[in-house]
Coordinates of C-alpha atoms (C1' of nucleotides) in Angstrom, one line a residue:
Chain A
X79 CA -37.1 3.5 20.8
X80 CA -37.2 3.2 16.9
X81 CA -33.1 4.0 17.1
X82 CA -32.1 0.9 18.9
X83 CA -34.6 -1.5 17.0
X84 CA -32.5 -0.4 14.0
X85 CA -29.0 -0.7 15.6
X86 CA -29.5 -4.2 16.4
X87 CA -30.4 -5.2 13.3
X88 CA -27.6 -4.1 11.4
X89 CA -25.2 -4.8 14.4
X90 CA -26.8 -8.4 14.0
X91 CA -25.7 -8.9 10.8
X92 CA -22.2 -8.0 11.1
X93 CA -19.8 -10.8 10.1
X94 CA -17.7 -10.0 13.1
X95 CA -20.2 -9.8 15.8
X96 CA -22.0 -13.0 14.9
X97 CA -19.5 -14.6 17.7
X98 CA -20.1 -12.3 20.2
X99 CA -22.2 -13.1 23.4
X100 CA -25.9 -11.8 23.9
X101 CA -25.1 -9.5 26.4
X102 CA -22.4 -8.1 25.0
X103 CA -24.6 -7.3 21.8
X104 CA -27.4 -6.0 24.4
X105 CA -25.2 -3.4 25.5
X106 CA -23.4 -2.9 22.4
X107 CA -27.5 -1.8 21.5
X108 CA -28.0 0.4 24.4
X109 CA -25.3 2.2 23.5
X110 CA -25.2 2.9 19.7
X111 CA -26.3 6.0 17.8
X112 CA -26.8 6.9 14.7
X113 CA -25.8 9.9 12.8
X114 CA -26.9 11.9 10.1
X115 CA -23.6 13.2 8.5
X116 CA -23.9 15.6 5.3
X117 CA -21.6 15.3 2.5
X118 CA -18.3 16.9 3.7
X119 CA -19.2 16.3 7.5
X120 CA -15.8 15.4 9.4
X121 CA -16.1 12.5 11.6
X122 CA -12.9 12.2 13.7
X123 CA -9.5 13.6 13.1
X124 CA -6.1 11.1 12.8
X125 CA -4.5 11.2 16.1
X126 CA -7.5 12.2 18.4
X127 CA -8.4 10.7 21.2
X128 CA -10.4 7.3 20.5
X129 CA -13.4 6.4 22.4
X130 CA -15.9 5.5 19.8
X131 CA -16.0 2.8 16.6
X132 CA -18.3 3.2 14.0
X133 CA -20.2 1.6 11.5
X134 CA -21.3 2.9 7.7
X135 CA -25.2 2.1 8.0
X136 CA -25.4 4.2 4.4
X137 CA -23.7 6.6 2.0
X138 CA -19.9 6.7 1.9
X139 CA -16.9 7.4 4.1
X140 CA -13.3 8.9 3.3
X141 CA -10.6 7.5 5.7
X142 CA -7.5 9.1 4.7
X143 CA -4.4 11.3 6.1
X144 CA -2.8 14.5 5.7
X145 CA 0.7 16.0 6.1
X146 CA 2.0 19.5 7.2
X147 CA 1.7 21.0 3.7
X148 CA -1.7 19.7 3.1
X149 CA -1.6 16.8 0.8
X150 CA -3.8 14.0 1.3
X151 CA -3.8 10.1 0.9
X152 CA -6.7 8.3 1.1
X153 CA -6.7 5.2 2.7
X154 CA -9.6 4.0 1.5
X155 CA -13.0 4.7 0.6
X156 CA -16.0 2.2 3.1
X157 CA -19.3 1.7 1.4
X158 CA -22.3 0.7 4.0
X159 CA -21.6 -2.2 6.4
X160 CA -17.5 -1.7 7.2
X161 CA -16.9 -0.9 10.7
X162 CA -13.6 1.7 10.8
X163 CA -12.4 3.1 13.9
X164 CA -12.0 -0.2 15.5
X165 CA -8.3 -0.6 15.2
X166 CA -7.6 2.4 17.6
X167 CA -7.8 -0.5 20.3
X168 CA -4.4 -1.0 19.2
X169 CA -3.0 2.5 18.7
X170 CA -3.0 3.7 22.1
X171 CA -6.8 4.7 21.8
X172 CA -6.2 7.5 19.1
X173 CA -7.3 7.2 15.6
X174 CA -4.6 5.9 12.9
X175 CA -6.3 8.3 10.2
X176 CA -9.2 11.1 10.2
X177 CA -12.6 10.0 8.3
X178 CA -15.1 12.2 6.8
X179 CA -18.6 11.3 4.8
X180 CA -18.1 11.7 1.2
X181 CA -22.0 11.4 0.2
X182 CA -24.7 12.0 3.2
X183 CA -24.3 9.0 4.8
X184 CA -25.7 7.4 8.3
X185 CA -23.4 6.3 10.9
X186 CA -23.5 4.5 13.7
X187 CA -21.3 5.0 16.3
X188 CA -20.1 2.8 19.1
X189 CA -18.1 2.8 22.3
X190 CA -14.7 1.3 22.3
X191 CA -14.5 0.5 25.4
X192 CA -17.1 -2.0 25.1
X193 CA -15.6 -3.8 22.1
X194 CA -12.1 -3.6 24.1
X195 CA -13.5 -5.4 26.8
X196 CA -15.4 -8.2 25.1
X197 CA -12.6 -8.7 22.8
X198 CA -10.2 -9.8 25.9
X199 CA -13.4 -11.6 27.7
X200 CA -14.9 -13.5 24.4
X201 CA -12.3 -15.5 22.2
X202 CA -14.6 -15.8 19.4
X203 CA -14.9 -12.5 19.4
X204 CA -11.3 -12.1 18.9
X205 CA -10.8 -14.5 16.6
X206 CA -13.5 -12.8 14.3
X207 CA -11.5 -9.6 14.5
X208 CA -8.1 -11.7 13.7
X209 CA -10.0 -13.2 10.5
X210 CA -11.1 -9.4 9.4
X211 CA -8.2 -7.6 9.9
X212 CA -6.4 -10.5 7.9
X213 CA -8.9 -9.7 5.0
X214 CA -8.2 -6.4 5.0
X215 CA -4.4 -6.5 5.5
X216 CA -4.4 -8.5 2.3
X217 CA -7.0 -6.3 0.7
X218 CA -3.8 -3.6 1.7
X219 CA -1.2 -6.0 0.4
X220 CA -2.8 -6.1 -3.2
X221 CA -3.3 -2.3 -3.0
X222 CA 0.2 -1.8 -2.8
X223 CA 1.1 -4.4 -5.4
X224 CA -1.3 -2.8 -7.6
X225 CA -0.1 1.3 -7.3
X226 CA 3.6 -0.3 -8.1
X227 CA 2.6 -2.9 -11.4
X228 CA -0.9 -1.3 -12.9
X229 CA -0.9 1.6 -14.6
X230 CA -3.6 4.3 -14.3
X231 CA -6.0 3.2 -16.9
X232 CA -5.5 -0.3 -15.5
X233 CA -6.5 0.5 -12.1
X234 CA -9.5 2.0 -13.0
X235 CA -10.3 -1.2 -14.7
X236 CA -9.9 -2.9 -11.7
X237 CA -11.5 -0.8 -9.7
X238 CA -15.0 -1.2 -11.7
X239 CA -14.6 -4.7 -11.6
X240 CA -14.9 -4.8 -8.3
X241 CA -18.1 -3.0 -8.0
X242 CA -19.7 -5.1 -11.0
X243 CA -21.5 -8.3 -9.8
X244 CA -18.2 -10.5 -10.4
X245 CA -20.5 -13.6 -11.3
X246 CA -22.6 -11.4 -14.3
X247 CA -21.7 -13.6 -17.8
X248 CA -23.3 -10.9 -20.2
X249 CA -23.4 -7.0 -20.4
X250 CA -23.3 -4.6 -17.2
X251 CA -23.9 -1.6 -16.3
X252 CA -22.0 -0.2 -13.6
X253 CA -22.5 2.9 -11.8
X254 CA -19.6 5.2 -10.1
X255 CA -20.3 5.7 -6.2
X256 CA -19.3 8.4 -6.0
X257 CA -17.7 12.0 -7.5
X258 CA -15.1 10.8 -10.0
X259 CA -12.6 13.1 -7.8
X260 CA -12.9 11.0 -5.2
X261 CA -12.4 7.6 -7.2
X262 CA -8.9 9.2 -8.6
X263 CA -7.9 9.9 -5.2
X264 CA -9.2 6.3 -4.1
X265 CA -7.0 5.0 -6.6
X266 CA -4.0 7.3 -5.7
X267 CA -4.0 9.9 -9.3
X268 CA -4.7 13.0 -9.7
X269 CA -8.4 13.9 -11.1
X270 CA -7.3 15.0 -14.7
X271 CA -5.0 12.0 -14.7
X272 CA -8.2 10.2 -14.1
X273 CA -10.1 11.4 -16.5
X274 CA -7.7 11.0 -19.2
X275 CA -7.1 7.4 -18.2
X276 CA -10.5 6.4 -18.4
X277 CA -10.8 7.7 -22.2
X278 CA -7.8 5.4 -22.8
X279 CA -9.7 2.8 -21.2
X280 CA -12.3 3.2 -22.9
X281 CA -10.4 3.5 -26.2
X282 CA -8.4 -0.1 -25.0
X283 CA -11.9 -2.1 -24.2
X284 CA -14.8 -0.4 -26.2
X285 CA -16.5 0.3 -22.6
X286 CA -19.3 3.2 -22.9
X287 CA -19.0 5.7 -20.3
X288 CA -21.8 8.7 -19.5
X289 CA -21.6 10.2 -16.4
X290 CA -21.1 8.5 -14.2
X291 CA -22.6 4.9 -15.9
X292 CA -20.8 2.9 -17.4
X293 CA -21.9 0.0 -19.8
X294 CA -19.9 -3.2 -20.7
X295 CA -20.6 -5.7 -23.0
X296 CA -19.2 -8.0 -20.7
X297 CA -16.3 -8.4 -18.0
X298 CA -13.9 -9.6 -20.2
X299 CA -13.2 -6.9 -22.1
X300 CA -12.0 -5.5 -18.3
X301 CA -10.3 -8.8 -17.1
X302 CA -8.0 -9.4 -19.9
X303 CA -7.2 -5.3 -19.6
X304 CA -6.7 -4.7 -16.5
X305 CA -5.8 -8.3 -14.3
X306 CA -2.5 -9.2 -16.5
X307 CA -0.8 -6.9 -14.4
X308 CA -1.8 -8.5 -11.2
X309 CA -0.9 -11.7 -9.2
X310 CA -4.0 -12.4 -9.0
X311 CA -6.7 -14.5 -11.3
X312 CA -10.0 -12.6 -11.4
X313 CA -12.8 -13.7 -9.6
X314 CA -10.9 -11.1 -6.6
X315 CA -12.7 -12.6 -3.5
X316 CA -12.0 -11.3 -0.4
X317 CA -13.6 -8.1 -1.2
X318 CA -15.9 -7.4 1.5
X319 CA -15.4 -7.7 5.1
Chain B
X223 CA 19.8 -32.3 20.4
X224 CA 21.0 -29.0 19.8
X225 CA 18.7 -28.0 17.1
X226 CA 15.5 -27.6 19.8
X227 CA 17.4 -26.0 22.2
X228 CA 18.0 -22.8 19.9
X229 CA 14.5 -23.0 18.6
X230 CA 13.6 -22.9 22.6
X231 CA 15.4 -19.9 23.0
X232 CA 14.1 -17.7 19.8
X233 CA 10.7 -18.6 20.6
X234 CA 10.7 -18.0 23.8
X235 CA 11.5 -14.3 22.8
X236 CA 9.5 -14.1 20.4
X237 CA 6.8 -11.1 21.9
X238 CA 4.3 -13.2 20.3
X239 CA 4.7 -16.2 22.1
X240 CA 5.3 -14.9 25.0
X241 CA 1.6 -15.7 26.5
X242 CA 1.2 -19.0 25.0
X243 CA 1.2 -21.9 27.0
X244 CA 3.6 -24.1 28.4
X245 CA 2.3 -27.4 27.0
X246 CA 2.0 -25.3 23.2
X247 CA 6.0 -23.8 23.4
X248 CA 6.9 -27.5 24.1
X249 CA 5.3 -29.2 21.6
X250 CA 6.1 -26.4 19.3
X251 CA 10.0 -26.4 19.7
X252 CA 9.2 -30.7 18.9
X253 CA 8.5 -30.3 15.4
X254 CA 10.7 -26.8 14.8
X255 CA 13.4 -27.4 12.2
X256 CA 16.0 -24.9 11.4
X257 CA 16.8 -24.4 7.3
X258 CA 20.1 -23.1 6.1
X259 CA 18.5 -21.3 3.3
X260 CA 20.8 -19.4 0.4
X261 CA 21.0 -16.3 -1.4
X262 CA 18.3 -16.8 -4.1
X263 CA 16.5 -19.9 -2.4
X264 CA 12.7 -20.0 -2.8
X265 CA 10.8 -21.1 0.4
X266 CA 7.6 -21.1 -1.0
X267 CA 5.2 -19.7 -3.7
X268 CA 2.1 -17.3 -4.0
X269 CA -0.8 -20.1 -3.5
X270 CA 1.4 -23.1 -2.6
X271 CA -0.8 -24.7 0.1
X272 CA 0.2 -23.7 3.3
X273 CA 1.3 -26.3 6.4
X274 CA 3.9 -24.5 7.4
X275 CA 4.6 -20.8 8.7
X276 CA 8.4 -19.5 9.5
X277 CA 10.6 -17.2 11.4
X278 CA 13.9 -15.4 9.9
X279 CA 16.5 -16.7 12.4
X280 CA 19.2 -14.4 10.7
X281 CA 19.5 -13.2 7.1
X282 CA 16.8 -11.5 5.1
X283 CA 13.6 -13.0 3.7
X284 CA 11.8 -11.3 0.3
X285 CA 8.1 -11.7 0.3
X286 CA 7.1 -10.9 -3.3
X287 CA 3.5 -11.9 -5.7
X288 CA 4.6 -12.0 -9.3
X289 CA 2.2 -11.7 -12.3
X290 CA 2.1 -13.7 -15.4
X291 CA 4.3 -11.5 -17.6
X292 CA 6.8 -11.7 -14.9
X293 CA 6.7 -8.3 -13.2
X294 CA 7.6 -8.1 -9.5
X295 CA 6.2 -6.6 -6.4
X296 CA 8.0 -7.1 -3.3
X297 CA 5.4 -7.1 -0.4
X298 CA 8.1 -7.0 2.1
X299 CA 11.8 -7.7 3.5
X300 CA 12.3 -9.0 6.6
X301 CA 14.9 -9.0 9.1
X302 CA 16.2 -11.9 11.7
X303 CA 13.2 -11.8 14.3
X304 CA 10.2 -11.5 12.0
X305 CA 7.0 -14.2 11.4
X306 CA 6.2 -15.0 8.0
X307 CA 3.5 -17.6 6.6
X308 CA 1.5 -17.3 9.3
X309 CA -1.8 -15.4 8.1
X310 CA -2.1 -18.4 5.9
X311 CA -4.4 -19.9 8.5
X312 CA -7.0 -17.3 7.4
X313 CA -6.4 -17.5 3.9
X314 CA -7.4 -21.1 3.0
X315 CA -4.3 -22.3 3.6
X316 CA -2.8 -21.1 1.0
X317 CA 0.5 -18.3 0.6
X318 CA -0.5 -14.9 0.0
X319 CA 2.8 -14.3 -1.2
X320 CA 5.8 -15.9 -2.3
X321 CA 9.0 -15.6 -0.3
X322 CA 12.8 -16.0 -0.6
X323 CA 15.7 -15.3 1.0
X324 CA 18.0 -12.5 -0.2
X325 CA 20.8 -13.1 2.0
X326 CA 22.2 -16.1 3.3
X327 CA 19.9 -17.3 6.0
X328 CA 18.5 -19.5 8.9
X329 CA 15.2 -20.2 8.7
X330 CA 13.1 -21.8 11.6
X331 CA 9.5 -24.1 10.2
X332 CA 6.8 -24.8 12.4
X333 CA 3.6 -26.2 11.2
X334 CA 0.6 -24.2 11.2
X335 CA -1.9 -26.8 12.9
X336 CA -0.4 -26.0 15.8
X337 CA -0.7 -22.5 16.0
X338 CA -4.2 -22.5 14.1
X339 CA -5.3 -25.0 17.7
X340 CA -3.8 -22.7 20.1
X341 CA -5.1 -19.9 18.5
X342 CA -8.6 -21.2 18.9
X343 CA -7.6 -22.6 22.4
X344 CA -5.9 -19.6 24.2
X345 CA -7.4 -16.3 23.4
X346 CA -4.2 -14.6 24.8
X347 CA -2.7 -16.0 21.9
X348 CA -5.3 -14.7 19.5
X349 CA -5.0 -11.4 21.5
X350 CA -1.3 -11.0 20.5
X351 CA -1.7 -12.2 17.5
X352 CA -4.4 -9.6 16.5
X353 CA -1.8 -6.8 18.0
X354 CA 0.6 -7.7 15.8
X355 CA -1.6 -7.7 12.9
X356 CA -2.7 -4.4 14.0
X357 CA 1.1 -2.9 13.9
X358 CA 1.5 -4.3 10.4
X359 CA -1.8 -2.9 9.4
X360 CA -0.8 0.0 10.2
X361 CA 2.5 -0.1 8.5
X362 CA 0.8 -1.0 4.9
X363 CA -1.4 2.2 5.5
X364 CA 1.6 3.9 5.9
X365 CA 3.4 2.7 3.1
X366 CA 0.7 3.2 0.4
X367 CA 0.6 6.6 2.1
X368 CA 4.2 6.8 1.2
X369 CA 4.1 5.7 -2.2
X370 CA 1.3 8.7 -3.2
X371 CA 3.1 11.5 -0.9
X372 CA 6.7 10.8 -1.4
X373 CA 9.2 10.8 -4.0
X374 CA 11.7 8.6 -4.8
X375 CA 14.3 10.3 -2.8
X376 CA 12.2 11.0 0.1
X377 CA 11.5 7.2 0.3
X378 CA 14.9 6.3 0.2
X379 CA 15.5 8.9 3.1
X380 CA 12.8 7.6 5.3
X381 CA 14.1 3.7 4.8
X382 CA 17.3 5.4 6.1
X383 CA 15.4 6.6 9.4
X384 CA 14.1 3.2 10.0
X385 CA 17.0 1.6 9.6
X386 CA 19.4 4.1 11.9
X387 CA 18.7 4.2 15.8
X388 CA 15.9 6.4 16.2
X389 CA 17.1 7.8 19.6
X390 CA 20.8 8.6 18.2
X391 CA 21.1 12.2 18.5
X392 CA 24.5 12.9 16.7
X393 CA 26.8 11.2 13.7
X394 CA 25.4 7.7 12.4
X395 CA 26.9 5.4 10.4
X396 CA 24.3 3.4 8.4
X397 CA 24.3 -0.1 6.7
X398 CA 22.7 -1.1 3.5
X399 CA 21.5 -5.0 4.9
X400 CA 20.9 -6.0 1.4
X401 CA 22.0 -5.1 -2.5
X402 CA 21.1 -1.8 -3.4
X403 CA 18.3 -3.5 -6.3
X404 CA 16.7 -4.1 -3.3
X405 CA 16.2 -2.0 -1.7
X406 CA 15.2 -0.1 -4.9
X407 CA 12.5 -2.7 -5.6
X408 CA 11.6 -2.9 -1.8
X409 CA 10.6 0.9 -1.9
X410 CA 8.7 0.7 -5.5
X411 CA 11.4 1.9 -7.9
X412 CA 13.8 0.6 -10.4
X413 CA 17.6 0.4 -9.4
X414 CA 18.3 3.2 -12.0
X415 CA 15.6 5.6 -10.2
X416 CA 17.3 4.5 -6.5
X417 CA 20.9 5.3 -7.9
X418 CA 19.8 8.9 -8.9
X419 CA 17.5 9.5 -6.4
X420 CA 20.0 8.5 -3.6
X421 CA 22.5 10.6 -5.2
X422 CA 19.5 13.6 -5.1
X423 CA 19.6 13.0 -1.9
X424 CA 23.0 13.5 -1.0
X425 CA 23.1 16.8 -2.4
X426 CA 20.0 17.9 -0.9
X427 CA 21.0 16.6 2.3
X428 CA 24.7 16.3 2.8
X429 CA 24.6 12.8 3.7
X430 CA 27.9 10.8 2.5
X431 CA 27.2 7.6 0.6
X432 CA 30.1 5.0 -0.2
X433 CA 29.0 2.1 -1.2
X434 CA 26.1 0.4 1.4
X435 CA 27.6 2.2 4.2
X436 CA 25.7 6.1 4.5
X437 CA 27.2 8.6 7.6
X438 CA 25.3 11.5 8.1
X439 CA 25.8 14.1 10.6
X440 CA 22.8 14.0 12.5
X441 CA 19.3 12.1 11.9
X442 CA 18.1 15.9 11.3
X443 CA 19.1 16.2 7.9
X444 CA 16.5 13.4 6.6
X445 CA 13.9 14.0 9.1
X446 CA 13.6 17.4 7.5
X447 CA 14.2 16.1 4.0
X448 CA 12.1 13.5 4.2
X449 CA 9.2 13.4 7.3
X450 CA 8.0 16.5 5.7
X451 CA 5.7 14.9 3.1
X452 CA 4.4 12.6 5.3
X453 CA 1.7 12.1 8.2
X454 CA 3.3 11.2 10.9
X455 CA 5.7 12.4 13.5
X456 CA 9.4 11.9 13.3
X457 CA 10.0 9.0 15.7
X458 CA 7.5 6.8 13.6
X459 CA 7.1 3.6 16.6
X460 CA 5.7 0.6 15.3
X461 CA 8.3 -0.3 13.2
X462 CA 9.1 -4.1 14.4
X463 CA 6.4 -6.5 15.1
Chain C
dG223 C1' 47.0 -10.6 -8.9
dG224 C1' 44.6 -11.0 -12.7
dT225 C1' 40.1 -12.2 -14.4
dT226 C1' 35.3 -12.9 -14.4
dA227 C1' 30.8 -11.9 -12.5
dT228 C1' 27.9 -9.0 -10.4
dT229 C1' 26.2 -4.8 -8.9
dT230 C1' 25.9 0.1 -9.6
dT231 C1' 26.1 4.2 -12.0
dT232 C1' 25.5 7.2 -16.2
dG233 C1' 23.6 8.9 -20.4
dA234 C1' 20.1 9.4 -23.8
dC235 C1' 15.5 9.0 -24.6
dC236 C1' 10.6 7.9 -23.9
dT237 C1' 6.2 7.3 -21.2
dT238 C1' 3.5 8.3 -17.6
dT239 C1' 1.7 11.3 -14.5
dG240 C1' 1.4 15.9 -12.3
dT241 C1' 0.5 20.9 -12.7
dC242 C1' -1.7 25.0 -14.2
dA243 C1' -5.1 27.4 -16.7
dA244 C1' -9.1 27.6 -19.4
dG245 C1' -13.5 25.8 -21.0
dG246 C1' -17.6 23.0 -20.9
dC247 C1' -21.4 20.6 -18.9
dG248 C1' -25.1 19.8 -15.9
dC249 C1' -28.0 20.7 -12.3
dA250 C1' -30.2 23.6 -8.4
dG251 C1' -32.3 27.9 -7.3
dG252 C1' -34.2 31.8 -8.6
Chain D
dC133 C1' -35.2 30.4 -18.9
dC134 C1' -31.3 32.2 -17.0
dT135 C1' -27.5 32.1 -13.6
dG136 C1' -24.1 30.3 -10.7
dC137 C1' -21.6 26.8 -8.8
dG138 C1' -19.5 22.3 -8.7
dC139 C1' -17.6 18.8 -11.3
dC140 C1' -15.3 17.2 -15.2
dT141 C1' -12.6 17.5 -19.3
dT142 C1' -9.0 19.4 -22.3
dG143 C1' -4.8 21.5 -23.8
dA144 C1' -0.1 22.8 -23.1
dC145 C1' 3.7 22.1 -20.6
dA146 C1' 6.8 20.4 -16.7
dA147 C1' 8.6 16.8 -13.9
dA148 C1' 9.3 12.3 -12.3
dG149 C1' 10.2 7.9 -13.2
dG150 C1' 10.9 4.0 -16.5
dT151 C1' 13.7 1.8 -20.3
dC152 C1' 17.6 0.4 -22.9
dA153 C1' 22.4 0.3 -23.5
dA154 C1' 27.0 0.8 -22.0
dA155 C1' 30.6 2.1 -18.9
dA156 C1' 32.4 1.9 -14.2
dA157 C1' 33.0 0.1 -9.9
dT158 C1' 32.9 -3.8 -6.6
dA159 C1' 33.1 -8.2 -5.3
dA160 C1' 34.2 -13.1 -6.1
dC161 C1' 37.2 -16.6 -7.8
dC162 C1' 41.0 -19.0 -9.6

DNA sequence: GGTTATTTTTGACCTTTGTCAAGGCGCAGG
DNA sequence: CCTGCGCCTTGACAAAGGTCAAAAATAACC
C-alpha cells in the first residue's frame, strides 16, 4: 500500500521519533492516514475528545481558540513537519485548542494511544518529547515577550525574518505563506492594522513588497528594525521543532 | 545539620519528585543549599550559563528577559512551591530568562547535573517532568490568548480569580502578594493602565479595593466580568505546577 | 511623631491599534 | 472580455493604552 510507504517516511524523519523503537514505528505505520483537507476544512474542535495526533505532511494549519462571543486567538500557525495534537496526552485526552487547514494541506493522522503507551514504555522517547515541548514552550515565552515590547510594524519584521534563510548575506526574496489575514492574526492584530504596519515597515527599511513577495536588499535592514526590541540577538534558533 | 533536613522535607513534596528515586532525593538534599535572597536581589541573568536550577521556598521570584534599550518583560512570578532554572538542561545550559526575587525570600539551589542524570536514568522522572511542562505549556497558550482577547481590566479580574479560592462560594477577601507595579507589569500593562483599569473594574463590578487587600461579594462578579472574553471555563485547573 | 522614601493615583495629552464603511485589485469562471 | 467574489487597502473616527509630570497616599525610618 502506497499510503504506508509514504507514512513511514515522513514519520522517519521526525526529530522526535528518531528514539523510538522499531516496533513502535511499525505500528505507529500500520496505523497512520493521511488526509486531504481543503482550505477551511476543520480538523478537531478544542475540548473534544482526543484519540488521534497528527502531523502537517503539506500546506498549513490554524491552531487557535474561541470564546462565547466569537473572537478568536490563534495560537499558532504549523507549516509541514510539526506534529500538534500530541499534548492532549496531558489534558485529560481532549484537545487544548481546535485546528483547521488554512491552505489545502495533507495530514496525517495518528493514534494517541499508541504514542501514550510508548512514551511511558521507551524513555528515549520521552525524553525526545521533553526536549520539543521545551523548544516550543520557549518559542511561547518569546511570543509573549514579543506582543508586550514590539510594536506592530516590528513584529511583522520579525516575522519575515523568520521565514527568510537566516544564513543569506545578500538580497532576499521572501514569500508570505499564506493570506496576509491570517499572518495579522498569527501575529495577534487586526488585518487593516496589518496592512498599515507593513507600509510603515516598509517606509522604516526600504523593503519592496508586491503581493504577497517581498524583496530585501539584505536582512539587516530587518534586524536592526525589528530585534532592538527583543532579548534576543538575531540569528533566532530554535525555530523549528 | 538543619539546613538538609528542611530541603528533605520541601522536596519530598515537591509532585515532581515524588517518583524519583531514593538514592537521587538523597544525594540531591547533599548538595541543596538554602539562600536568603532580598527584595531586588538578582539570582541569575538571561544567558548566564546554567549549573544550577532553584525552587522558591517562600517569597516571590520575577523571571523577566530585558532588551538592550532596557525595556522589560516579565515572563513570570512565582510563588513559594514553584521550579525555576530547570529547562536550562535543554537550552544549552544556558538561562532563558533572568530572575529575581520581588519579595523577601528563601531560595533552595540544586545543581542541574543531577537532575539532567536522573532524568536520563529514570523515565518516571522524565514522565513528570514532561507533565509539568505540559501544564505550563498550556498556561503560556492561555496567556497570549489573554493578552489578544482581554482588556486591561478583564486581566486584572482574571489574576484576581486565580489568586482567590476557586471553590469559595460566598464573600472573599483577596491579597495583593506583591506591589501593585507588579502585578501591572506581570499582566502586560503599565502601573498607570493597572490603577485605572482596576478602578474600571470596581465600578463595573462592585468589587471594594483598599490598598492590596480586594473583598468582593462573591467570585460571580469577575467570573462574569471577566471569563467572558476568554476560552475556557470558569474554574480554569491547571493553575500550579 | 515627624520626615523621608516609595508606591499609587490623577490629569492632560499623545500614539497605537481597533472599528466601520467604502473602494480597489486580482483572479476564476463564464 | 466581463463579472463576481475574495482579499487587501484606505479613510475617518473611536477606544485603549502609553507617557510625562505632579499630587496624594502609604510605608519606612529616625
Amino acid at each position: 500500500m502506497r499510503e504506508s510507504e509514504e507514512c513511514k517516511k515522513i514519520l522517519e524523519n521526525k526529530a522526535m521519533f528518531k528514539m523510538a523503537s522499531p516496533e513502535f514505528m511499525d505500528k505507529l505505520v500500520q496505523s497512520a492516514h493521511l488526509h486531504n483537507a481543503g482550505k477551511g476544512k476543520v480538523l478537531f474542535i478544542h475540548q473534544d475528545t482526543a484519540d488521534k495526533f497528527y502531523i502537517v505532511v503539506s500546506g498549513w494549519v490554524k491552531l487557535f481558540r474561541e470564546t462565547l462571543d466569537g473572537a478568536q486567538a490563534v495560537v499558532d500557525i504549523l507549516p509541514a513537519g510539526h506534529i500538534f495534537g500530541e499534548t492532549s496526552i496531558f489534558e485529560n485526552d481532549s484537545y487544548p485548542y481546535s485546528a483547521e487547514a488554512v491552505e489545502p494541506s495533507v495530514i496525517m493522522s495518528l493514534p494517541l494511544s499508541l504514542l501514550k503507551q510508548e512514551i511511558e514504555d521507551n524513555p528515549k522517547l520521552a525524553l525526545a518529547m521533553l526536549s520539543a515541548m521545551a523548544r516550543y514552550r520557549k518559542q511561547q515565552d518569546r511570543e509573549i515577550e514579543h506582543r508586550t515590547l514590539q510594536n506592530a510594524s516590528q513584529r511583522i519584521g520579525c516575522f519575515l525574518l523568520r521565514l527568510a534563510d537566516q544564513e543569506a548575506t545578500g538580497p532576499i526574496t521572501i514569500h508570505l505563506p499564506y493570506d496576509k489575514t491570517l499572518v495579522a492574526s498569527r501575529l495577534g492584530m487586526q488585518p487593516e492594522t496589518f496592512s498599515r504596519a507593513l507600509g510603515k515597515l516598509k517606509d522604516a527599511t526600504g523593503i519592496k513588497v508586491k503581493g504577497a513577495t517581498v524583496e530585501l536588499k539584505s536582512l539587516d535592514q530587518l534586524i536592526d528594525y525589528s530585534c532592538s526590541a527583543c532579548s534576543s540577538e538575531f540569528p533566532c534558533h530554535d525555530l523549528n521543532a
